[in-house]
């Protein structure tokens, strides 16, 4: 799983039929270093720009949608606050 911040919507005027009805968001991974890894994720829970989210990738993302789709990342949670381990 990846922690990221939603930074924008991704609009696709044409896409594969299996992706019809799915909302795409551009997310930037939150990391300890200064690198900026970006990922396009399907949003099925209603995250908005600026939200910190949990993203699941790979076959788990496809299973979450419950149908055979060419998806590699999906927003599975919105983070309310960080947990600090001591």
PDB file of N, CA and C in Angstrom:
ATOM      1  N   UNK A   1       0.837  -1.174   0.000  1.00  0.00           N
ATOM      2  CA  UNK A   1       0.000   0.000   0.000  1.00  0.00           C
ATOM      3  C   UNK A   1       0.882   1.237   0.000  1.00  0.00           C
ATOM      4  N   UNK A   2       0.331   2.306  -0.532  1.00  0.00           N
ATOM      5  CA  UNK A   2       1.058   3.558  -0.696  1.00  0.00           C
ATOM      6  C   UNK A   2       0.273   4.682  -0.030  1.00  0.00           C
ATOM      7  N   UNK A   3       0.977   5.578   0.656  1.00  0.00           N
ATOM      8  CA  UNK A   3       0.349   6.799   1.165  1.00  0.00           C
ATOM      9  C   UNK A   3       0.649   7.901   0.156  1.00  0.00           C
ATOM     10  N   UNK A   4      -0.395   8.624  -0.239  1.00  0.00           N
ATOM     11  CA  UNK A   4      -0.226   9.657  -1.265  1.00  0.00           C
ATOM     12  C   UNK A   4      -1.191  10.809  -1.005  1.00  0.00           C
ATOM     13  N   UNK A   5      -0.984  11.902  -1.736  1.00  0.00           N
ATOM     14  CA  UNK A   5      -1.891  13.046  -1.693  1.00  0.00           C
ATOM     15  C   UNK A   5      -2.489  13.213  -3.088  1.00  0.00           C
ATOM     16  N   UNK A   6      -3.809  13.384  -3.161  1.00  0.00           N
ATOM     17  CA  UNK A   6      -4.479  13.605  -4.436  1.00  0.00           C
ATOM     18  C   UNK A   6      -4.149  15.024  -4.899  1.00  0.00           C
ATOM     19  N   UNK A   7      -3.618  15.147  -6.122  1.00  0.00           N
ATOM     20  CA  UNK A   7      -3.224  16.474  -6.606  1.00  0.00           C
ATOM     21  C   UNK A   7      -4.045  16.964  -7.794  1.00  0.00           C
ATOM     22  N   UNK A   8      -4.787  16.083  -8.461  1.00  0.00           N
ATOM     23  CA  UNK A   8      -5.575  16.538  -9.604  1.00  0.00           C
ATOM     24  C   UNK A   8      -6.499  15.426 -10.098  1.00  0.00           C
ATOM     25  N   UNK A   9      -7.471  15.822 -10.902  1.00  0.00           N
ATOM     26  CA  UNK A   9      -8.317  14.867 -11.622  1.00  0.00           C
ATOM     27  C   UNK A   9      -7.627  14.506 -12.920  1.00  0.00           C
ATOM     28  N   UNK A  10      -7.907  13.330 -13.438  1.00  0.00           N
ATOM     29  CA  UNK A  10      -7.422  12.937 -14.758  1.00  0.00           C
ATOM     30  C   UNK A  10      -8.644  12.664 -15.619  1.00  0.00           C
ATOM     31  N   UNK A  11      -8.805  13.448 -16.675  1.00  0.00           N
ATOM     32  CA  UNK A  11      -9.957  13.306 -17.567  1.00  0.00           C
ATOM     33  C   UNK A  11      -9.549  12.551 -18.818  1.00  0.00           C
ATOM     34  N   UNK A  12     -10.308  11.554 -19.187  1.00  0.00           N
ATOM     35  CA  UNK A  12     -10.049  10.789 -20.404  1.00  0.00           C
ATOM     36  C   UNK A  12     -11.329  10.795 -21.239  1.00  0.00           C
ATOM     37  N   UNK A  13     -11.289  11.478 -22.378  1.00  0.00           N
ATOM     38  CA  UNK A  13     -12.490  11.541 -23.211  1.00  0.00           C
ATOM     39  C   UNK A  13     -12.757  10.211 -23.901  1.00  0.00           C
ATOM     40  N   UNK A  14     -11.704   9.436 -24.104  1.00  0.00           N
ATOM     41  CA  UNK A  14     -11.851   8.098 -24.681  1.00  0.00           C
ATOM     42  C   UNK A  14     -11.073   7.126 -23.818  1.00  0.00           C
ATOM     43  N   UNK A  15     -11.724   6.019 -23.484  1.00  0.00           N
ATOM     44  CA  UNK A  15     -11.056   4.991 -22.689  1.00  0.00           C
ATOM     45  C   UNK A  15     -11.682   3.635 -22.980  1.00  0.00           C
ATOM     46  N   UNK A  16     -11.013   2.589 -22.549  1.00  0.00           N
ATOM     47  CA  UNK A  16     -11.504   1.226 -22.750  1.00  0.00           C
ATOM     48  C   UNK A  16     -12.883   1.072 -22.117  1.00  0.00           C
ATOM     49  N   UNK A  17     -13.733   0.292 -22.753  1.00  0.00           N
ATOM     50  CA  UNK A  17     -15.100   0.092 -22.261  1.00  0.00           C
ATOM     51  C   UNK A  17     -15.144  -0.375 -20.802  1.00  0.00           C
ATOM     52  N   UNK A  18     -14.180  -1.206 -20.402  1.00  0.00           N
ATOM     53  CA  UNK A  18     -14.161  -1.726 -19.032  1.00  0.00           C
ATOM     54  C   UNK A  18     -13.949  -0.618 -17.992  1.00  0.00           C
ATOM     55  N   UNK A  19     -13.426   0.533 -18.434  1.00  0.00           N
ATOM     56  CA  UNK A  19     -13.138   1.635 -17.515  1.00  0.00           C
ATOM     57  C   UNK A  19     -14.275   2.644 -17.435  1.00  0.00           C
ATOM     58  N   UNK A  20     -15.338   2.396 -18.162  1.00  0.00           N
ATOM     59  CA  UNK A  20     -16.479   3.308 -18.175  1.00  0.00           C
ATOM     60  C   UNK A  20     -17.048   3.471 -16.764  1.00  0.00           C
ATOM     61  N   UNK A  21     -17.265   4.697 -16.350  1.00  0.00           N
ATOM     62  CA  UNK A  21     -17.830   4.981 -15.036  1.00  0.00           C
ATOM     63  C   UNK A  21     -16.820   5.097 -13.915  1.00  0.00           C
ATOM     64  N   UNK A  22     -15.554   4.848 -14.195  1.00  0.00           N
ATOM     65  CA  UNK A  22     -14.526   4.948 -13.165  1.00  0.00           C
ATOM     66  C   UNK A  22     -13.883   6.335 -13.183  1.00  0.00           C
ATOM     67  N   UNK A  23     -13.613   6.884 -12.003  1.00  0.00           N
ATOM     68  CA  UNK A  23     -13.024   8.213 -11.841  1.00  0.00           C
ATOM     69  C   UNK A  23     -11.522   8.063 -11.611  1.00  0.00           C
ATOM     70  N   UNK A  24     -10.726   8.782 -12.390  1.00  0.00           N
ATOM     71  CA  UNK A  24      -9.273   8.729 -12.266  1.00  0.00           C
ATOM     72  C   UNK A  24      -8.744   9.966 -11.547  1.00  0.00           C
ATOM     73  N   UNK A  25      -7.785   9.746 -10.644  1.00  0.00           N
ATOM     74  CA  UNK A  25      -7.159  10.836  -9.905  1.00  0.00           C
ATOM     75  C   UNK A  25      -5.640  10.712 -10.010  1.00  0.00           C
ATOM     76  N   UNK A  26      -4.963  11.873 -10.046  1.00  0.00           N
ATOM     77  CA  UNK A  26      -3.507  11.899 -10.031  1.00  0.00           C
ATOM     78  C   UNK A  26      -3.073  12.087  -8.585  1.00  0.00           C
ATOM     79  N   UNK A  27      -2.221  11.179  -8.107  1.00  0.00           N
ATOM     80  CA  UNK A  27      -1.759  11.226  -6.718  1.00  0.00           C
ATOM     81  C   UNK A  27      -0.240  11.299  -6.693  1.00  0.00           C
ATOM     82  N   UNK A  28       0.264  11.970  -5.674  1.00  0.00           N
ATOM     83  CA  UNK A  28       1.705  12.081  -5.489  1.00  0.00           C
ATOM     84  C   UNK A  28       2.068  11.359  -4.199  1.00  0.00           C
ATOM     85  N   UNK A  29       2.939  10.374  -4.333  1.00  0.00           N
ATOM     86  CA  UNK A  29       3.326   9.562  -3.179  1.00  0.00           C
ATOM     87  C   UNK A  29       3.992  10.432  -2.113  1.00  0.00           C
ATOM     88  N   UNK A  30       3.627  10.212  -0.849  1.00  0.00           N
ATOM     89  CA  UNK A  30       4.241  10.918   0.277  1.00  0.00           C
ATOM     90  C   UNK A  30       5.375  10.040   0.772  1.00  0.00           C
ATOM     91  N   UNK A  31       6.590  10.563   0.631  1.00  0.00           N
ATOM     92  CA  UNK A  31       7.779   9.792   0.991  1.00  0.00           C
ATOM     93  C   UNK A  31       8.648  10.608   1.927  1.00  0.00           C
ATOM     94  N   UNK A  32       9.581   9.948   2.564  1.00  0.00           N
ATOM     95  CA  UNK A  32      10.503  10.623   3.475  1.00  0.00           C
ATOM     96  C   UNK A  32      11.545  11.459   2.759  1.00  0.00           C
ATOM     97  N   UNK A  33      11.802  11.146   1.490  1.00  0.00           N
ATOM     98  CA  UNK A  33      12.798  11.924   0.743  1.00  0.00           C
ATOM     99  C   UNK A  33      12.086  12.957  -0.131  1.00  0.00           C
ATOM    100  N   UNK A  34      12.835  13.638  -0.955  1.00  0.00           N
ATOM    101  CA  UNK A  34      12.254  14.721  -1.763  1.00  0.00           C
ATOM    102  C   UNK A  34      11.755  14.264  -3.131  1.00  0.00           C
ATOM    103  N   UNK A  35      11.850  12.977  -3.429  1.00  0.00           N
ATOM    104  CA  UNK A  35      11.392  12.497  -4.736  1.00  0.00           C
ATOM    105  C   UNK A  35       9.874  12.590  -4.832  1.00  0.00           C
ATOM    106  N   UNK A  36       9.375  12.785  -6.047  1.00  0.00           N
ATOM    107  CA  UNK A  36       7.944  12.973  -6.279  1.00  0.00           C
ATOM    108  C   UNK A  36       7.437  11.895  -7.233  1.00  0.00           C
ATOM    109  N   UNK A  37       7.064  10.748  -6.702  1.00  0.00           N
ATOM    110  CA  UNK A  37       6.535   9.665  -7.512  1.00  0.00           C
ATOM    111  C   UNK A  37       5.034   9.884  -7.690  1.00  0.00           C
ATOM    112  N   UNK A  38       4.575   9.986  -8.938  1.00  0.00           N
ATOM    113  CA  UNK A  38       3.156  10.208  -9.204  1.00  0.00           C
ATOM    114  C   UNK A  38       2.522   8.944  -9.773  1.00  0.00           C
ATOM    115  N   UNK A  39       1.234   8.781  -9.466  1.00  0.00           N
ATOM    116  CA  UNK A  39       0.513   7.597  -9.897  1.00  0.00           C
ATOM    117  C   UNK A  39      -0.930   7.982 -10.232  1.00  0.00           C
ATOM    118  N   UNK A  40      -1.482   7.348 -11.248  1.00  0.00           N
ATOM    119  CA  UNK A  40      -2.897   7.532 -11.558  1.00  0.00           C
ATOM    120  C   UNK A  40      -3.644   6.385 -10.895  1.00  0.00           C
ATOM    121  N   UNK A  41      -4.645   6.741 -10.088  1.00  0.00           N
ATOM    122  CA  UNK A  41      -5.402   5.734  -9.350  1.00  0.00           C
ATOM    123  C   UNK A  41      -6.895   5.915  -9.591  1.00  0.00           C
ATOM    124  N   UNK A  42      -7.611   4.817  -9.611  1.00  0.00           N
ATOM    125  CA  UNK A  42      -9.068   4.855  -9.689  1.00  0.00           C
ATOM    126  C   UNK A  42      -9.588   5.202  -8.301  1.00  0.00           C
ATOM    127  N   UNK A  43     -10.534   6.133  -8.247  1.00  0.00           N
ATOM    128  CA  UNK A  43     -11.116   6.545  -6.971  1.00  0.00           C
ATOM    129  C   UNK A  43     -12.554   6.064  -6.896  1.00  0.00           C
ATOM    130  N   UNK A  44     -12.813   5.133  -5.978  1.00  0.00           N
ATOM    131  CA  UNK A  44     -14.171   4.605  -5.804  1.00  0.00           C
ATOM    132  C   UNK A  44     -14.788   5.038  -4.483  1.00  0.00           C
ATOM    133  N   UNK A  45     -14.054   5.868  -3.705  1.00  0.00           N
ATOM    134  CA  UNK A  45     -14.561   6.258  -2.390  1.00  0.00           C
ATOM    135  C   UNK A  45     -14.829   7.756  -2.266  1.00  0.00           C
ATOM    136  N   UNK A  46     -14.571   8.535  -3.312  1.00  0.00           N
ATOM    137  CA  UNK A  46     -14.893   9.955  -3.288  1.00  0.00           C
ATOM    138  C   UNK A  46     -13.832  10.855  -2.692  1.00  0.00           C
ATOM    139  N   UNK A  47     -12.569  10.522  -2.883  1.00  0.00           N
ATOM    140  CA  UNK A  47     -11.483  11.389  -2.414  1.00  0.00           C
ATOM    141  C   UNK A  47     -11.463  12.662  -3.246  1.00  0.00           C
ATOM    142  N   UNK A  48     -10.959  13.719  -2.643  1.00  0.00           N
ATOM    143  CA  UNK A  48     -10.880  14.994  -3.346  1.00  0.00           C
ATOM    144  C   UNK A  48      -9.453  15.495  -3.419  1.00  0.00           C
ATOM    145  N   UNK A  49      -9.242  16.518  -4.218  1.00  0.00           N
ATOM    146  CA  UNK A  49      -7.917  17.115  -4.353  1.00  0.00           C
ATOM    147  C   UNK A  49      -7.474  17.636  -2.985  1.00  0.00           C
ATOM    148  N   UNK A  50      -6.251  17.298  -2.615  1.00  0.00           N
ATOM    149  CA  UNK A  50      -5.695  17.685  -1.324  1.00  0.00           C
ATOM    150  C   UNK A  50      -5.805  16.607  -0.264  1.00  0.00           C
ATOM    151  N   UNK A  51      -6.671  15.623  -0.465  1.00  0.00           N
ATOM    152  CA  UNK A  51      -6.817  14.541   0.518  1.00  0.00           C
ATOM    153  C   UNK A  51      -5.582  13.651   0.536  1.00  0.00           C
ATOM    154  N   UNK A  52      -5.198  13.209   1.740  1.00  0.00           N
ATOM    155  CA  UNK A  52      -4.174  12.181   1.876  1.00  0.00           C
ATOM    156  C   UNK A  52      -4.894  10.849   1.847  1.00  0.00           C
ATOM    157  N   UNK A  53      -4.393   9.918   1.042  1.00  0.00           N
ATOM    158  CA  UNK A  53      -5.104   8.673   0.803  1.00  0.00           C
ATOM    159  C   UNK A  53      -4.191   7.461   0.911  1.00  0.00           C
ATOM    160  N   UNK A  54      -4.821   6.299   1.019  1.00  0.00           N
ATOM    161  CA  UNK A  54      -4.127   5.017   0.946  1.00  0.00           C
ATOM    162  C   UNK A  54      -4.476   4.413  -0.403  1.00  0.00           C
ATOM    163  N   UNK A  55      -3.449   4.018  -1.141  1.00  0.00           N
ATOM    164  CA  UNK A  55      -3.636   3.437  -2.467  1.00  0.00           C
ATOM    165  C   UNK A  55      -3.146   1.995  -2.461  1.00  0.00           C
ATOM    166  N   UNK A  56      -3.968   1.106  -2.974  1.00  0.00           N
ATOM    167  CA  UNK A  56      -3.600  -0.293  -3.139  1.00  0.00           C
ATOM    168  C   UNK A  56      -3.249  -0.511  -4.611  1.00  0.00           C
ATOM    169  N   UNK A  57      -2.259  -1.355  -4.867  1.00  0.00           N
ATOM    170  CA  UNK A  57      -1.818  -1.570  -6.250  1.00  0.00           C
ATOM    171  C   UNK A  57      -1.855  -3.054  -6.621  1.00  0.00           C
ATOM    172  N   UNK A  58      -1.704  -3.297  -7.914  1.00  0.00           N
ATOM    173  CA  UNK A  58      -1.611  -4.659  -8.421  1.00  0.00           C
ATOM    174  C   UNK A  58      -2.941  -5.382  -8.465  1.00  0.00           C
ATOM    175  N   UNK A  59      -2.895  -6.697  -8.295  1.00  0.00           N
ATOM    176  CA  UNK A  59      -4.106  -7.506  -8.408  1.00  0.00           C
ATOM    177  C   UNK A  59      -5.137  -7.143  -7.338  1.00  0.00           C
ATOM    178  N   UNK A  60      -4.684  -6.656  -6.198  1.00  0.00           N
ATOM    179  CA  UNK A  60      -5.619  -6.223  -5.154  1.00  0.00           C
ATOM    180  C   UNK A  60      -6.499  -5.076  -5.635  1.00  0.00           C
ATOM    181  N   UNK A  61      -5.939  -4.203  -6.456  1.00  0.00           N
ATOM    182  CA  UNK A  61      -6.714  -3.081  -7.002  1.00  0.00           C
ATOM    183  C   UNK A  61      -7.809  -3.596  -7.933  1.00  0.00           C
ATOM    184  N   UNK A  62      -7.471  -4.541  -8.784  1.00  0.00           N
ATOM    185  CA  UNK A  62      -8.469  -5.109  -9.701  1.00  0.00           C
ATOM    186  C   UNK A  62      -9.566  -5.843  -8.947  1.00  0.00           C
ATOM    187  N   UNK A  63      -9.197  -6.583  -7.915  1.00  0.00           N
ATOM    188  CA  UNK A  63     -10.184  -7.317  -7.121  1.00  0.00           C
ATOM    189  C   UNK A  63     -11.133  -6.379  -6.391  1.00  0.00           C
ATOM    190  N   UNK A  64     -10.647  -5.218  -5.989  1.00  0.00           N
ATOM    191  CA  UNK A  64     -11.477  -4.250  -5.268  1.00  0.00           C
ATOM    192  C   UNK A  64     -12.644  -3.779  -6.128  1.00  0.00           C
ATOM    193  N   UNK A  65     -12.416  -3.646  -7.423  1.00  0.00           N
ATOM    194  CA  UNK A  65     -13.478  -3.198  -8.328  1.00  0.00           C
ATOM    195  C   UNK A  65     -14.460  -4.334  -8.597  1.00  0.00           C
ATOM    196  N   UNK A  66     -13.985  -5.564  -8.544  1.00  0.00           N
ATOM    197  CA  UNK A  66     -14.870  -6.709  -8.686  1.00  0.00           C
ATOM    198  C   UNK A  66     -15.194  -7.090 -10.113  1.00  0.00           C
ATOM    199  N   UNK A  67     -14.389  -6.639 -11.024  1.00  0.00           N
ATOM    200  CA  UNK A  67     -14.572  -7.038 -12.423  1.00  0.00           C
ATOM    201  C   UNK A  67     -13.210  -7.002 -13.107  1.00  0.00           C
ATOM    202  N   UNK A  68     -13.120  -7.607 -14.255  1.00  0.00           N
ATOM    203  CA  UNK A  68     -11.850  -7.666 -14.968  1.00  0.00           C
ATOM    204  C   UNK A  68     -11.599  -6.344 -15.689  1.00  0.00           C
ATOM    205  N   UNK A  69     -10.689  -5.541 -15.128  1.00  0.00           N
ATOM    206  CA  UNK A  69     -10.368  -4.238 -15.701  1.00  0.00           C
ATOM    207  C   UNK A  69      -8.861  -4.023 -15.701  1.00  0.00           C
ATOM    208  N   UNK A  70      -8.368  -3.222 -16.643  1.00  0.00           N
ATOM    209  CA  UNK A  70      -6.932  -2.928 -16.685  1.00  0.00           C
ATOM    210  C   UNK A  70      -6.564  -1.794 -15.729  1.00  0.00           C
ATOM    211  N   UNK A  71      -6.633  -2.073 -14.415  1.00  0.00           N
ATOM    212  CA  UNK A  71      -6.357  -1.080 -13.383  1.00  0.00           C
ATOM    213  C   UNK A  71      -5.228  -1.587 -12.507  1.00  0.00           C
ATOM    214  N   UNK A  72      -4.282  -0.701 -12.178  1.00  0.00           N
ATOM    215  CA  UNK A  72      -3.148  -1.104 -11.348  1.00  0.00           C
ATOM    216  C   UNK A  72      -3.123  -0.399 -10.002  1.00  0.00           C
ATOM    217  N   UNK A  73      -3.957   0.633  -9.801  1.00  0.00           N
ATOM    218  CA  UNK A  73      -3.951   1.360  -8.529  1.00  0.00           C
ATOM    219  C   UNK A  73      -5.360   1.852  -8.214  1.00  0.00           C
ATOM    220  N   UNK A  74      -5.736   1.774  -6.934  1.00  0.00           N
ATOM    221  CA  UNK A  74      -7.068   2.203  -6.518  1.00  0.00           C
ATOM    222  C   UNK A  74      -6.990   2.847  -5.136  1.00  0.00           C
ATOM    223  N   UNK A  75      -7.735   3.933  -4.956  1.00  0.00           N
ATOM    224  CA  UNK A  75      -7.806   4.600  -3.658  1.00  0.00           C
ATOM    225  C   UNK A  75      -8.717   3.757  -2.763  1.00  0.00           C
ATOM    226  N   UNK A  76      -8.175   3.302  -1.620  1.00  0.00           N
ATOM    227  CA  UNK A  76      -8.954   2.450  -0.721  1.00  0.00           C
ATOM    228  C   UNK A  76      -9.250   3.107   0.625  1.00  0.00           C
ATOM    229  N   UNK A  77      -8.665   4.270   0.881  1.00  0.00           N
ATOM    230  CA  UNK A  77      -8.920   4.942   2.146  1.00  0.00           C
ATOM    231  C   UNK A  77      -8.498   6.394   2.115  1.00  0.00           C
ATOM    232  N   UNK A  78      -9.197   7.216   2.905  1.00  0.00           N
ATOM    233  CA  UNK A  78      -8.825   8.616   3.096  1.00  0.00           C
ATOM    234  C   UNK A  78      -8.272   8.731   4.513  1.00  0.00           C
ATOM    235  N   UNK A  79      -7.080   9.294   4.641  1.00  0.00           N
ATOM    236  CA  UNK A  79      -6.393   9.384   5.934  1.00  0.00           C
ATOM    237  C   UNK A  79      -6.895  10.612   6.699  1.00  0.00           C
ATOM    238  N   UNK A  80      -7.394  10.388   7.907  1.00  0.00           N
ATOM    239  CA  UNK A  80      -7.853  11.496   8.752  1.00  0.00           C
ATOM    240  C   UNK A  80      -6.698  12.145   9.488  1.00  0.00           C
ATOM    241  N   UNK A  81      -5.819  11.321  10.046  1.00  0.00           N
ATOM    242  CA  UNK A  81      -4.638  11.846  10.737  1.00  0.00           C
ATOM    243  C   UNK A  81      -3.566  10.780  10.743  1.00  0.00           C
ATOM    244  N   UNK A  82      -2.310  11.218  10.879  1.00  0.00           N
ATOM    245  CA  UNK A  82      -1.191  10.292  10.891  1.00  0.00           C
ATOM    246  C   UNK A  82      -1.066   9.607  12.238  1.00  0.00           C
ATOM    247  N   UNK A  83      -0.622   8.360  12.197  1.00  0.00           N
ATOM    248  CA  UNK A  83      -0.301   7.615  13.401  1.00  0.00           C
ATOM    249  C   UNK A  83       1.204   7.701  13.584  1.00  0.00           C
ATOM    250  N   UNK A  84       1.636   8.124  14.725  1.00  0.00           N
ATOM    251  CA  UNK A  84       3.069   8.251  14.994  1.00  0.00           C
ATOM    252  C   UNK A  84       3.496   7.083  15.881  1.00  0.00           C
ATOM    253  N   UNK A  85       4.414   6.277  15.368  1.00  0.00           N
ATOM    254  CA  UNK A  85       4.930   5.152  16.144  1.00  0.00           C
ATOM    255  C   UNK A  85       6.054   5.638  17.056  1.00  0.00           C
ATOM    256  N   UNK A  86       6.084   5.148  18.279  1.00  0.00           N
ATOM    257  CA  UNK A  86       7.117   5.578  19.224  1.00  0.00           C
ATOM    258  C   UNK A  86       7.995   4.415  19.599  1.00  0.00           C
TER     259      UNK A  86
END
